[in-house]
Amino acid sequence: MLSVEDNERLTRVGPGTPMGDLLRELWTPAVRSASLEAEGAPKQFRLLGEDLVVFRDADGKVGVMQRQCPHRCASLALARNEGDGLRCIFHGWKFGVDGKVLDVPTEPADHREAFAQRVPVTTYPAREAGGLVWVYMGKRATPPSFYDFEFHFPPADALVRCAIVHGNWLQGFEGQLDSAHLNFLHSTSVPRARPNNIGVMLASDAAPRFEFIDKPYGFREAALRSMPDGSVYARIREVVLPYYSLIPGNHGEPRLVVVVVPIDDEWSAHWYYYMNPFGPVPQWYLDQAMDRSGADHDDFAADRGDVTNAWHQDRKAMKGGHFSGIMKNFVYEDFIIEESMGPIMDRSREFLGTSDTVIVRTRRMLLKALDDHAEGKLPFGIDQEIDYRAIRALAVRFPGETDWRALDTRNPSEFGFHLTDAAE
Ligand code: FES
Ligand SMILES: [Fe+2]
């Protein structure tokens, strides 16, 4: 349970709020690179409560700026993309990818240039990696170093898509950290989506023990489940605060990374990276991961329903043995639960238990980051040299007496661990 005040501090993300200011220190995923064509239509989006527009010029460079034209606030999502900049269709003012005012044709020719220099334009640095355009919305002259996660570079490969959810970013992120719900919410859907032994292992122990290693970027977490044969099934997740959950998979296999980003206080973008550290993402994995979900990669769960139709929950299927009655892809179950909490869940009304350890820990870290930031300290190690490429999650099974902390998640076999095996 949190105080109403702390809940507000954690969830409000607009400009000038404590969390909004802190999150603006980071590079933030915004839109899919593939959704922007060179000289194509600009795309409007909302991030941290700000309305923005993004476009790609003729050279392939990407520009991010305020959505409302600095002149008389027409939407620049309607603007012409003339290759070297966006021209507002209202009075023809033109802006380059760096936000520079290139033309103000409604002004007398002799002072256009001087006038253009005085027009205030909100523009943000942008870069591309891992199939996404990232934005830095902070005030510092130099943005922080970038997240060079392994799924941004070959030989790793990733396909990324997004779901837009009507719920604050933190309840989305906390849902990712809430490992105990796998045995319930997803108890029908996950074993069906992953036809290996994961369902059996999760079901063997519904009350996993959690252990942690603190990291400058967040923490490494092990959910440890005791198997009937005395072995331990460890799901070792990496949490890179404030947005990234690297979900475990078997060594040698593709896996998932989930990133939950605030659109504003009440809406969040859930980015799903289907990634393979070892090479191309195999089609069987994509088919399995994307089963029974929408085809629009910018909002793949738009057909989930809403509170007025109980998100299409199928009561008949529940009587027939389906646990949740949510018949779509298992991630719909997560989105629906988040929305069912209300747009900004009231954490002063919770009653937490042992299985909520990870959530409590994360909130504490976020609140501490807010306190530190108020004193001028940068959050989550972004001012430190961090080898993000080395951060990898892993699901592994090993003899009960072994310490999971000794494990190198990138080379687990060197330690003689029994890897989880799809055929087991
Ligand atoms: S509103 Fe855009 S040029 Fe006037
Ligand atoms: Fe889930």
Tab-separated table of C-alpha atoms and ligand atoms in Angstrom:
chain	number	residue	atom	x	y	z
A	1	MET	CA	0.000	0.000	0.000
A	2	LEU	CA	1.171	3.502	-0.781
A	3	SER	CA	0.102	6.905	0.455
A	4	VAL	CA	-2.110	8.844	-1.917
A	5	GLU	CA	0.705	11.349	-2.199
A	6	ASP	CA	3.351	8.774	-3.198
A	7	ASN	CA	0.924	7.244	-5.683
A	8	GLU	CA	0.582	10.658	-7.301
A	9	ARG	CA	4.345	11.142	-7.351
A	10	LEU	CA	4.860	7.811	-9.094
A	11	THR	CA	2.099	8.051	-11.653
A	12	ARG	CA	1.900	11.647	-12.894
A	13	VAL	CA	4.222	12.195	-15.856
A	14	GLY	CA	3.394	15.590	-17.363
A	15	PRO	CA	5.977	18.392	-17.650
A	16	GLY	CA	6.907	19.804	-14.251
A	17	THR	CA	5.783	16.756	-12.228
A	18	PRO	CA	8.517	14.943	-10.251
A	19	MET	CA	8.185	11.696	-12.240
A	20	GLY	CA	7.684	13.581	-15.505
A	21	ASP	CA	10.942	15.450	-14.936
A	22	LEU	CA	12.786	12.280	-13.971
A	23	LEU	CA	11.556	10.302	-16.992
A	24	ARG	CA	12.580	13.177	-19.257
A	25	GLU	CA	16.193	12.411	-18.342
A	26	LEU	CA	15.991	9.174	-20.385
A	27	TRP	CA	15.890	8.108	-23.992
A	28	THR	CA	12.317	6.954	-24.528
A	29	PRO	CA	10.819	4.717	-27.232
A	30	ALA	CA	8.267	6.649	-29.292
A	31	VAL	CA	7.132	5.063	-32.580
A	32	ARG	CA	8.121	2.215	-34.899
A	33	SER	CA	10.781	3.178	-37.428
A	34	ALA	CA	8.886	1.280	-40.115
A	35	SER	CA	5.850	3.513	-39.628
A	36	LEU	CA	7.784	6.490	-41.067
A	37	GLU	CA	8.509	6.695	-44.772
A	38	ALA	CA	11.108	9.108	-46.146
A	39	GLU	CA	9.123	12.164	-47.345
A	40	GLY	CA	5.992	10.353	-46.140
A	41	ALA	CA	3.165	11.400	-43.852
A	42	PRO	CA	4.185	12.792	-40.472
A	43	LYS	CA	2.903	10.751	-37.563
A	44	GLN	CA	1.355	12.221	-34.452
A	45	PHE	CA	1.976	10.630	-31.098
A	46	ARG	CA	1.773	11.446	-27.440
A	47	LEU	CA	4.564	10.857	-24.940
A	48	LEU	CA	4.773	11.884	-21.273
A	49	GLY	CA	1.627	13.953	-21.751
A	50	GLU	CA	2.989	15.982	-24.680
A	51	ASP	CA	1.470	16.020	-28.161
A	52	LEU	CA	4.221	15.573	-30.724
A	53	VAL	CA	4.763	14.845	-34.364
A	54	VAL	CA	7.520	12.805	-35.978
A	55	PHE	CA	8.563	12.660	-39.623
A	56	ARG	CA	11.347	11.406	-41.867
A	57	ASP	CA	13.039	13.704	-44.370
A	58	ALA	CA	14.347	12.786	-47.834
A	59	ASP	CA	17.733	11.780	-46.364
A	60	GLY	CA	16.082	9.369	-43.944
A	61	LYS	CA	16.689	11.568	-40.903
A	62	VAL	CA	13.964	11.684	-38.288
A	63	GLY	CA	12.639	14.854	-36.648
A	64	VAL	CA	10.437	15.164	-33.546
A	65	MET	CA	8.674	18.404	-32.679
A	66	GLN	CA	5.572	19.839	-31.087
A	67	ARG	CA	2.387	18.758	-32.836
A	68	GLN	CA	0.758	22.191	-32.845
A	69	CYS	CA	2.349	24.619	-35.273
A	70	PRO	CA	4.202	27.400	-33.418
A	71	HIS	CA	2.303	29.980	-35.517
A	72	ARG	CA	-1.417	29.456	-34.868
A	73	CYS	CA	-1.463	25.899	-33.547
A	74	ALA	CA	-2.696	23.961	-36.575
A	75	SER	CA	-1.690	20.312	-36.361
A	76	LEU	CA	1.574	19.523	-38.077
A	77	ALA	CA	0.308	15.972	-38.523
A	78	LEU	CA	-1.477	17.540	-41.514
A	79	ALA	CA	1.694	19.217	-42.780
A	80	ARG	CA	3.325	18.610	-46.163
A	81	ASN	CA	6.550	16.640	-45.948
A	82	GLU	CA	8.645	18.426	-48.563
A	83	GLY	CA	11.738	16.278	-48.132
A	84	ASP	CA	13.833	18.894	-46.362
A	85	GLY	CA	11.189	19.730	-43.775
A	86	LEU	CA	7.528	19.936	-42.788
A	87	ARG	CA	5.423	22.745	-44.210
A	88	CYS	CA	2.281	23.643	-42.282
A	89	ILE	CA	-0.730	23.629	-44.594
A	90	PHE	CA	-2.343	26.611	-42.834
A	91	HIS	CA	0.105	29.455	-43.716
A	92	GLY	CA	3.089	27.601	-45.121
A	93	TRP	CA	5.617	27.951	-42.321
A	94	LYS	CA	8.291	25.305	-42.667
A	95	PHE	CA	10.425	23.391	-40.138
A	96	GLY	CA	13.486	21.161	-40.585
A	97	VAL	CA	14.159	17.827	-38.808
A	98	ASP	CA	16.173	19.710	-36.189
A	99	GLY	CA	13.200	22.052	-35.558
A	100	LYS	CA	14.863	24.949	-37.360
A	101	VAL	CA	12.370	27.383	-38.936
A	102	LEU	CA	13.202	27.213	-42.649
A	103	ASP	CA	10.514	29.482	-44.068
A	104	VAL	CA	7.879	31.977	-42.898
A	105	PRO	CA	6.323	33.029	-46.232
A	106	THR	CA	3.619	35.132	-44.575
A	107	GLU	CA	6.247	37.652	-43.381
A	108	PRO	CA	7.695	40.450	-45.540
A	109	ALA	CA	10.692	39.073	-47.431
A	110	ASP	CA	13.155	41.565	-45.960
A	111	HIS	CA	12.810	40.380	-42.395
A	112	ARG	CA	11.811	36.728	-42.817
A	113	GLU	CA	15.152	35.406	-41.733
A	114	ALA	CA	15.328	37.480	-38.564
A	115	PHE	CA	11.706	36.644	-37.766
A	116	ALA	CA	12.280	32.903	-38.304
A	117	GLN	CA	15.057	32.924	-35.735
A	118	ARG	CA	12.710	34.277	-33.076
A	119	VAL	CA	9.963	31.654	-33.514
A	120	PRO	CA	10.014	29.363	-30.488
A	121	VAL	CA	9.815	25.672	-31.500
A	122	THR	CA	9.813	22.705	-29.146
A	123	THR	CA	11.917	20.020	-30.748
A	124	TYR	CA	13.588	16.928	-29.297
A	125	PRO	CA	16.629	14.876	-30.304
A	126	ALA	CA	15.652	11.570	-31.892
A	127	ARG	CA	17.536	8.437	-32.871
A	128	GLU	CA	16.692	4.993	-34.133
A	129	ALA	CA	17.567	1.557	-32.791
A	130	GLY	CA	15.970	-1.857	-32.609
A	131	GLY	CA	13.152	-0.904	-34.974
A	132	LEU	CA	12.063	2.125	-32.913
A	133	VAL	CA	12.481	5.885	-32.929
A	134	TRP	CA	13.688	7.064	-29.501
A	135	VAL	CA	13.293	10.572	-28.161
A	136	TYR	CA	15.151	12.545	-25.539
A	137	MET	CA	12.736	15.037	-23.963
A	138	GLY	CA	15.036	16.372	-21.260
A	139	LYS	CA	16.543	19.791	-20.785
A	140	ARG	CA	20.219	18.863	-20.819
A	141	ALA	CA	22.342	19.964	-23.766
A	142	THR	CA	23.781	16.455	-24.043
A	143	PRO	CA	21.404	13.484	-23.823
A	144	PRO	CA	22.539	10.474	-21.760
A	145	SER	CA	24.380	7.592	-23.398
A	146	PHE	CA	22.102	5.250	-25.273
A	147	TYR	CA	20.729	1.825	-24.320
A	148	ASP	CA	22.840	-0.480	-26.471
A	149	PHE	CA	20.806	-3.582	-25.597
A	150	GLU	CA	21.833	-6.704	-27.473
A	151	PHE	CA	18.493	-6.804	-29.279
A	152	HIS	CA	19.425	-3.557	-31.045
A	153	PHE	CA	22.277	-5.169	-32.964
A	154	PRO	CA	23.084	-8.238	-35.097
A	155	PRO	CA	23.439	-11.159	-34.641
A	156	ALA	CA	20.428	-10.592	-32.387
A	157	ASP	CA	17.224	-9.883	-34.194
A	158	ALA	CA	13.928	-8.438	-32.998
A	159	LEU	CA	10.458	-7.711	-34.189
A	160	VAL	CA	8.731	-5.013	-32.199
A	161	ARG	CA	5.080	-4.093	-31.893
A	162	CYS	CA	2.929	-2.019	-29.586
A	163	ALA	CA	-0.337	-2.194	-27.681
A	164	ILE	CA	-1.989	0.990	-26.430
A	165	VAL	CA	-3.606	0.431	-23.037
A	166	HIS	CA	-5.929	2.648	-21.037
A	167	GLY	CA	-3.981	2.477	-17.798
A	168	ASN	CA	-1.139	4.373	-16.179
A	169	TRP	CA	2.358	3.187	-17.149
A	170	LEU	CA	3.190	1.979	-13.643
A	171	GLN	CA	0.357	-0.507	-13.423
A	172	GLY	CA	1.498	-1.832	-16.792
A	173	PHE	CA	5.053	-2.158	-15.578
A	174	GLU	CA	4.016	-3.657	-12.242
A	175	GLY	CA	1.968	-6.232	-14.133
A	176	GLN	CA	5.174	-7.320	-15.843
A	177	LEU	CA	6.930	-7.677	-12.497
A	178	ASP	CA	4.099	-9.652	-10.913
A	179	SER	CA	5.413	-13.150	-11.546
A	180	ALA	CA	2.868	-14.900	-9.302
A	181	HIS	CA	-0.016	-14.161	-11.664
A	182	LEU	CA	1.427	-16.582	-14.237
A	183	ASN	CA	-0.054	-19.479	-12.299
A	184	PHE	CA	-3.517	-17.947	-12.326
A	185	LEU	CA	-4.311	-15.313	-14.931
A	186	HIS	CA	-2.268	-17.105	-17.601
A	187	SER	CA	-2.718	-20.669	-16.346
A	188	THR	CA	-4.702	-21.700	-19.416
A	189	SER	CA	-3.222	-19.363	-21.982
A	190	VAL	CA	0.539	-19.612	-21.379
A	191	PRO	CA	0.877	-23.404	-21.559
A	192	ARG	CA	-1.193	-23.237	-24.727
A	193	ALA	CA	1.022	-20.485	-26.176
A	194	ARG	CA	4.239	-22.225	-25.181
A	195	PRO	CA	3.926	-25.910	-25.910
A	196	ASN	CA	6.975	-26.852	-23.861
A	197	ASN	CA	7.254	-27.695	-20.210
A	198	ILE	CA	6.901	-24.164	-18.837
A	199	GLY	CA	3.294	-24.663	-17.761
A	200	VAL	CA	4.160	-27.830	-15.866
A	201	MET	CA	7.033	-26.162	-14.068
A	202	LEU	CA	5.065	-23.063	-13.155
A	203	ALA	CA	2.221	-25.177	-11.849
A	204	SER	CA	4.576	-27.225	-9.658
A	205	ASP	CA	5.054	-24.308	-7.274
A	206	ALA	CA	2.559	-21.452	-7.144
A	207	ALA	CA	4.497	-19.579	-4.445
A	208	PRO	CA	7.945	-18.910	-5.888
A	209	ARG	CA	10.739	-17.480	-3.743
A	210	PHE	CA	12.279	-14.268	-5.013
A	211	GLU	CA	15.929	-13.330	-4.743
A	212	PHE	CA	17.676	-10.271	-6.126
A	213	ILE	CA	20.971	-8.836	-7.171
A	214	ASP	CA	21.012	-5.039	-7.174
A	215	LYS	CA	22.368	-3.426	-10.308
A	216	PRO	CA	23.035	0.228	-11.129
A	217	TYR	CA	20.236	0.061	-13.728
A	218	GLY	CA	17.728	-1.738	-11.528
A	219	PHE	CA	18.003	-5.376	-10.496
A	220	ARG	CA	18.316	-8.980	-11.540
A	221	GLU	CA	15.559	-11.097	-10.082
A	222	ALA	CA	15.243	-14.835	-9.714
A	223	ALA	CA	11.826	-16.430	-9.215
A	224	LEU	CA	12.782	-19.831	-7.771
A	225	ARG	CA	10.337	-22.725	-7.916
A	226	SER	CA	10.986	-26.106	-6.316
A	227	MET	CA	10.340	-29.028	-8.625
A	228	PRO	CA	9.077	-32.410	-7.403
A	229	ASP	CA	12.466	-34.030	-8.216
A	230	GLY	CA	14.325	-31.639	-5.880
A	231	SER	CA	15.642	-29.429	-8.672
A	232	VAL	CA	14.948	-25.721	-8.871
A	233	TYR	CA	13.358	-23.935	-11.795
A	234	ALA	CA	14.751	-20.398	-11.879
A	235	ARG	CA	13.315	-17.629	-13.982
A	236	ILE	CA	16.023	-14.984	-13.977
A	237	ARG	CA	14.661	-11.680	-15.163
A	238	GLU	CA	16.491	-8.434	-15.726
A	239	VAL	CA	14.712	-5.230	-14.747
A	240	VAL	CA	16.146	-2.075	-16.255
A	241	LEU	CA	14.302	0.749	-14.562
A	242	PRO	CA	12.038	2.405	-15.180
A	243	TYR	CA	10.558	0.672	-18.242
A	244	TYR	CA	12.257	-2.574	-19.240
A	245	SER	CA	11.460	-6.107	-18.260
A	246	LEU	CA	13.669	-8.695	-19.967
A	247	ILE	CA	11.681	-11.875	-19.672
A	248	PRO	CA	13.483	-15.189	-19.279
A	249	GLY	CA	13.688	-17.797	-21.988
A	250	ASN	CA	15.633	-21.025	-22.395
A	251	HIS	CA	19.262	-20.670	-23.443
A	252	GLY	CA	19.494	-20.787	-27.235
A	253	GLU	CA	15.874	-19.722	-27.725
A	254	PRO	CA	14.131	-16.455	-28.547
A	255	ARG	CA	12.419	-14.532	-25.792
A	256	LEU	CA	10.447	-11.425	-24.963
A	257	VAL	CA	11.321	-7.951	-23.764
A	258	VAL	CA	8.455	-5.772	-22.569
A	259	VAL	CA	8.779	-2.016	-22.289
A	260	VAL	CA	5.953	0.028	-20.774
A	261	VAL	CA	6.103	3.742	-21.561
A	262	PRO	CA	3.745	6.520	-20.422
A	263	ILE	CA	1.731	8.152	-23.180
A	264	ASP	CA	0.233	10.359	-20.474
A	265	ASP	CA	-1.108	9.852	-16.954
A	266	GLU	CA	-3.879	7.502	-18.055
A	267	TRP	CA	-2.543	5.755	-21.148
A	268	SER	CA	0.531	3.672	-21.781
A	269	ALA	CA	2.340	2.156	-24.742
A	270	HIS	CA	3.325	-1.472	-24.233
A	271	TRP	CA	6.196	-2.346	-26.534
A	272	TYR	CA	6.839	-6.037	-27.139
A	273	TYR	CA	10.193	-7.047	-28.534
A	274	TYR	CA	10.129	-10.597	-29.845
A	275	MET	CA	13.855	-11.069	-29.914
A	276	ASN	CA	16.471	-13.718	-30.427
A	277	PRO	CA	19.989	-13.119	-29.062
A	278	PHE	CA	21.305	-15.896	-31.293
A	279	GLY	CA	20.138	-14.873	-34.777
A	280	PRO	CA	16.925	-14.325	-36.745
A	281	VAL	CA	13.678	-14.668	-34.807
A	282	PRO	CA	12.224	-17.961	-36.027
A	283	GLN	CA	8.799	-17.945	-37.612
A	284	TRP	CA	7.478	-20.625	-35.226
A	285	TYR	CA	8.206	-18.281	-32.336
A	286	LEU	CA	6.464	-15.315	-33.948
A	287	ASP	CA	3.462	-17.466	-34.874
A	288	GLN	CA	3.228	-18.692	-31.312
A	289	ALA	CA	3.842	-15.286	-29.705
A	290	MET	CA	1.395	-13.436	-31.943
A	291	ASP	CA	-1.321	-16.054	-32.015
A	292	ARG	CA	-4.867	-14.637	-31.661
A	293	SER	CA	-3.808	-10.985	-31.649
A	294	GLY	CA	-4.350	-8.033	-33.993
A	295	ALA	CA	-2.276	-7.435	-37.131
A	296	ASP	CA	-1.646	-3.707	-36.562
A	297	HIS	CA	1.871	-3.501	-35.106
A	298	ASP	CA	1.143	0.032	-33.799
A	299	ASP	CA	-1.752	-1.215	-31.667
A	300	PHE	CA	-2.078	-4.968	-31.780
A	301	ALA	CA	-4.714	-5.466	-29.070
A	302	ALA	CA	-7.233	-2.849	-30.164
A	303	ASP	CA	-9.966	-5.489	-30.428
A	304	ARG	CA	-9.887	-6.425	-26.730
A	305	GLY	CA	-13.196	-4.730	-25.844
A	306	ASP	CA	-13.639	-2.528	-22.796
A	307	VAL	CA	-15.370	-2.231	-19.457
A	308	THR	CA	-18.810	-1.920	-21.073
A	309	ASN	CA	-18.617	-5.433	-22.531
A	310	ALA	CA	-16.377	-6.984	-19.834
A	311	TRP	CA	-13.624	-7.177	-22.457
A	312	HIS	CA	-15.495	-10.017	-24.205
A	313	GLN	CA	-14.860	-12.402	-21.327
A	314	ASP	CA	-16.247	-15.821	-22.222
A	315	ARG	CA	-18.085	-17.246	-19.190
A	316	LYS	CA	-18.996	-20.426	-21.032
A	317	ALA	CA	-15.337	-21.138	-21.732
A	318	MET	CA	-14.601	-20.560	-18.036
A	319	LYS	CA	-17.151	-23.196	-17.077
A	320	GLY	CA	-15.409	-25.441	-19.580
A	321	GLY	CA	-12.041	-25.026	-17.865
A	322	HIS	CA	-10.528	-21.823	-19.257
A	323	PHE	CA	-9.249	-19.942	-16.221
A	324	SER	CA	-9.664	-16.304	-17.276
A	325	GLY	CA	-12.243	-16.515	-20.042
A	326	ILE	CA	-10.068	-14.173	-22.096
A	327	MET	CA	-9.735	-16.086	-25.292
A	328	LYS	CA	-7.236	-13.976	-27.201
A	329	ASN	CA	-3.444	-13.930	-26.964
A	330	PHE	CA	-2.271	-14.257	-23.347
A	331	VAL	CA	-0.970	-10.665	-23.261
A	332	TYR	CA	-4.561	-9.468	-23.685
A	333	GLU	CA	-5.119	-10.905	-20.216
A	334	ASP	CA	-2.477	-8.502	-18.875
A	335	PHE	CA	-3.901	-5.476	-20.684
A	336	ILE	CA	-7.436	-6.224	-19.551
A	337	ILE	CA	-6.391	-6.623	-15.918
A	338	GLU	CA	-4.578	-3.279	-16.095
A	339	GLU	CA	-7.588	-1.527	-17.550
A	340	SER	CA	-9.878	-3.168	-15.005
A	341	MET	CA	-7.918	-1.389	-12.218
A	342	GLY	CA	-9.044	2.014	-13.517
A	343	PRO	CA	-6.865	4.482	-15.435
A	344	ILE	CA	-4.712	5.341	-12.409
A	345	MET	CA	-5.006	2.604	-9.817
A	346	ASP	CA	-5.354	3.782	-6.244
A	347	ARG	CA	-2.470	2.087	-4.442
A	348	SER	CA	-3.680	3.401	-1.092
A	349	ARG	CA	-6.433	0.757	-1.306
A	350	GLU	CA	-4.235	-2.309	-1.805
A	351	PHE	CA	-3.489	-5.088	0.636
A	352	LEU	CA	-0.210	-6.636	-0.419
A	353	GLY	CA	1.229	-10.073	0.394
A	354	THR	CA	4.467	-11.994	0.147
A	355	SER	CA	4.155	-12.501	-3.595
A	356	ASP	CA	4.196	-8.730	-4.115
A	357	THR	CA	7.819	-8.387	-2.975
A	358	VAL	CA	9.073	-7.371	-6.396
A	359	ILE	CA	6.441	-4.699	-6.769
A	360	VAL	CA	7.190	-3.222	-3.344
A	361	ARG	CA	10.887	-3.272	-4.082
A	362	THR	CA	10.412	-1.532	-7.422
A	363	ARG	CA	8.227	1.207	-5.963
A	364	ARG	CA	10.820	1.823	-3.278
A	365	MET	CA	13.512	2.168	-5.920
A	366	LEU	CA	11.375	4.534	-7.984
A	367	LEU	CA	10.558	6.702	-4.964
A	368	LYS	CA	14.244	6.789	-4.024
A	369	ALA	CA	15.088	7.800	-7.609
A	370	LEU	CA	12.585	10.669	-7.281
A	371	ASP	CA	14.184	11.833	-4.022
A	372	ASP	CA	17.672	11.592	-5.521
A	373	HIS	CA	16.580	13.394	-8.664
A	374	ALA	CA	15.189	16.260	-6.591
A	375	GLU	CA	18.760	16.629	-5.299
A	376	GLY	CA	20.164	16.694	-8.813
A	377	LYS	CA	21.197	13.040	-9.164
A	378	LEU	CA	20.571	11.205	-12.435
A	379	PRO	CA	18.495	8.023	-12.133
A	380	PHE	CA	19.077	4.328	-12.896
A	381	GLY	CA	22.789	4.547	-13.602
A	382	ILE	CA	22.337	6.512	-16.840
A	383	ASP	CA	25.373	8.603	-15.935
A	384	GLN	CA	27.478	5.457	-15.475
A	385	GLU	CA	29.233	3.155	-17.946
A	386	ILE	CA	26.785	0.279	-18.235
A	387	ASP	CA	27.261	-2.590	-20.653
A	388	TYR	CA	23.599	-2.985	-21.609
A	389	ARG	CA	24.578	-5.566	-24.225
A	390	ALA	CA	25.572	-7.968	-21.485
A	391	ILE	CA	22.136	-7.890	-19.829
A	392	ARG	CA	20.251	-11.069	-20.647
A	393	ALA	CA	17.407	-12.914	-18.931
A	394	LEU	CA	17.370	-16.724	-18.658
A	395	ALA	CA	15.100	-19.573	-17.612
A	396	VAL	CA	17.073	-22.480	-16.204
A	397	ARG	CA	16.696	-25.576	-14.078
A	398	PHE	CA	19.437	-26.737	-11.751
A	399	PRO	CA	20.106	-28.954	-8.740
A	400	GLY	CA	18.571	-27.552	-5.564
A	401	GLU	CA	21.832	-26.820	-3.794
A	402	THR	CA	23.242	-24.583	-6.554
A	403	ASP	CA	23.355	-20.800	-6.139
A	404	TRP	CA	21.748	-19.065	-9.123
A	405	ARG	CA	23.910	-15.992	-8.449
A	406	ALA	CA	26.938	-17.853	-9.798
A	407	LEU	CA	25.292	-18.148	-13.181
A	408	ASP	CA	26.462	-16.254	-16.231
A	409	THR	CA	23.170	-15.872	-18.050
A	410	ARG	CA	24.994	-15.570	-21.380
A	411	ASN	CA	27.017	-18.779	-20.941
A	412	PRO	CA	24.982	-20.965	-18.595
A	413	SER	CA	26.240	-24.291	-19.889
A	414	GLU	CA	29.771	-23.510	-18.664
A	415	PHE	CA	28.426	-23.900	-15.153
A	416	GLY	CA	26.957	-27.317	-15.778
A	417	PHE	CA	23.394	-26.244	-15.148
A	418	HIS	CA	20.588	-28.407	-16.447
A	419	LEU	CA	18.976	-26.235	-19.046
A	420	THR	CA	15.237	-26.361	-19.343
A	421	ASP	CA	14.376	-28.529	-22.246
A	422	ALA	CA	11.335	-28.266	-24.484
A	423	ALA	CA	11.286	-32.035	-24.878
A	424	GLU	CA	11.437	-32.721	-21.153
B	1	FES	S1	-0.667	27.696	-38.187
B	1	FES	FE1	0.987	26.790	-39.151
B	1	FES	S2	1.689	28.268	-40.518
B	1	FES	FE2	0.056	29.245	-39.506
B	2	FE	FE	1.085	-11.435	-17.507
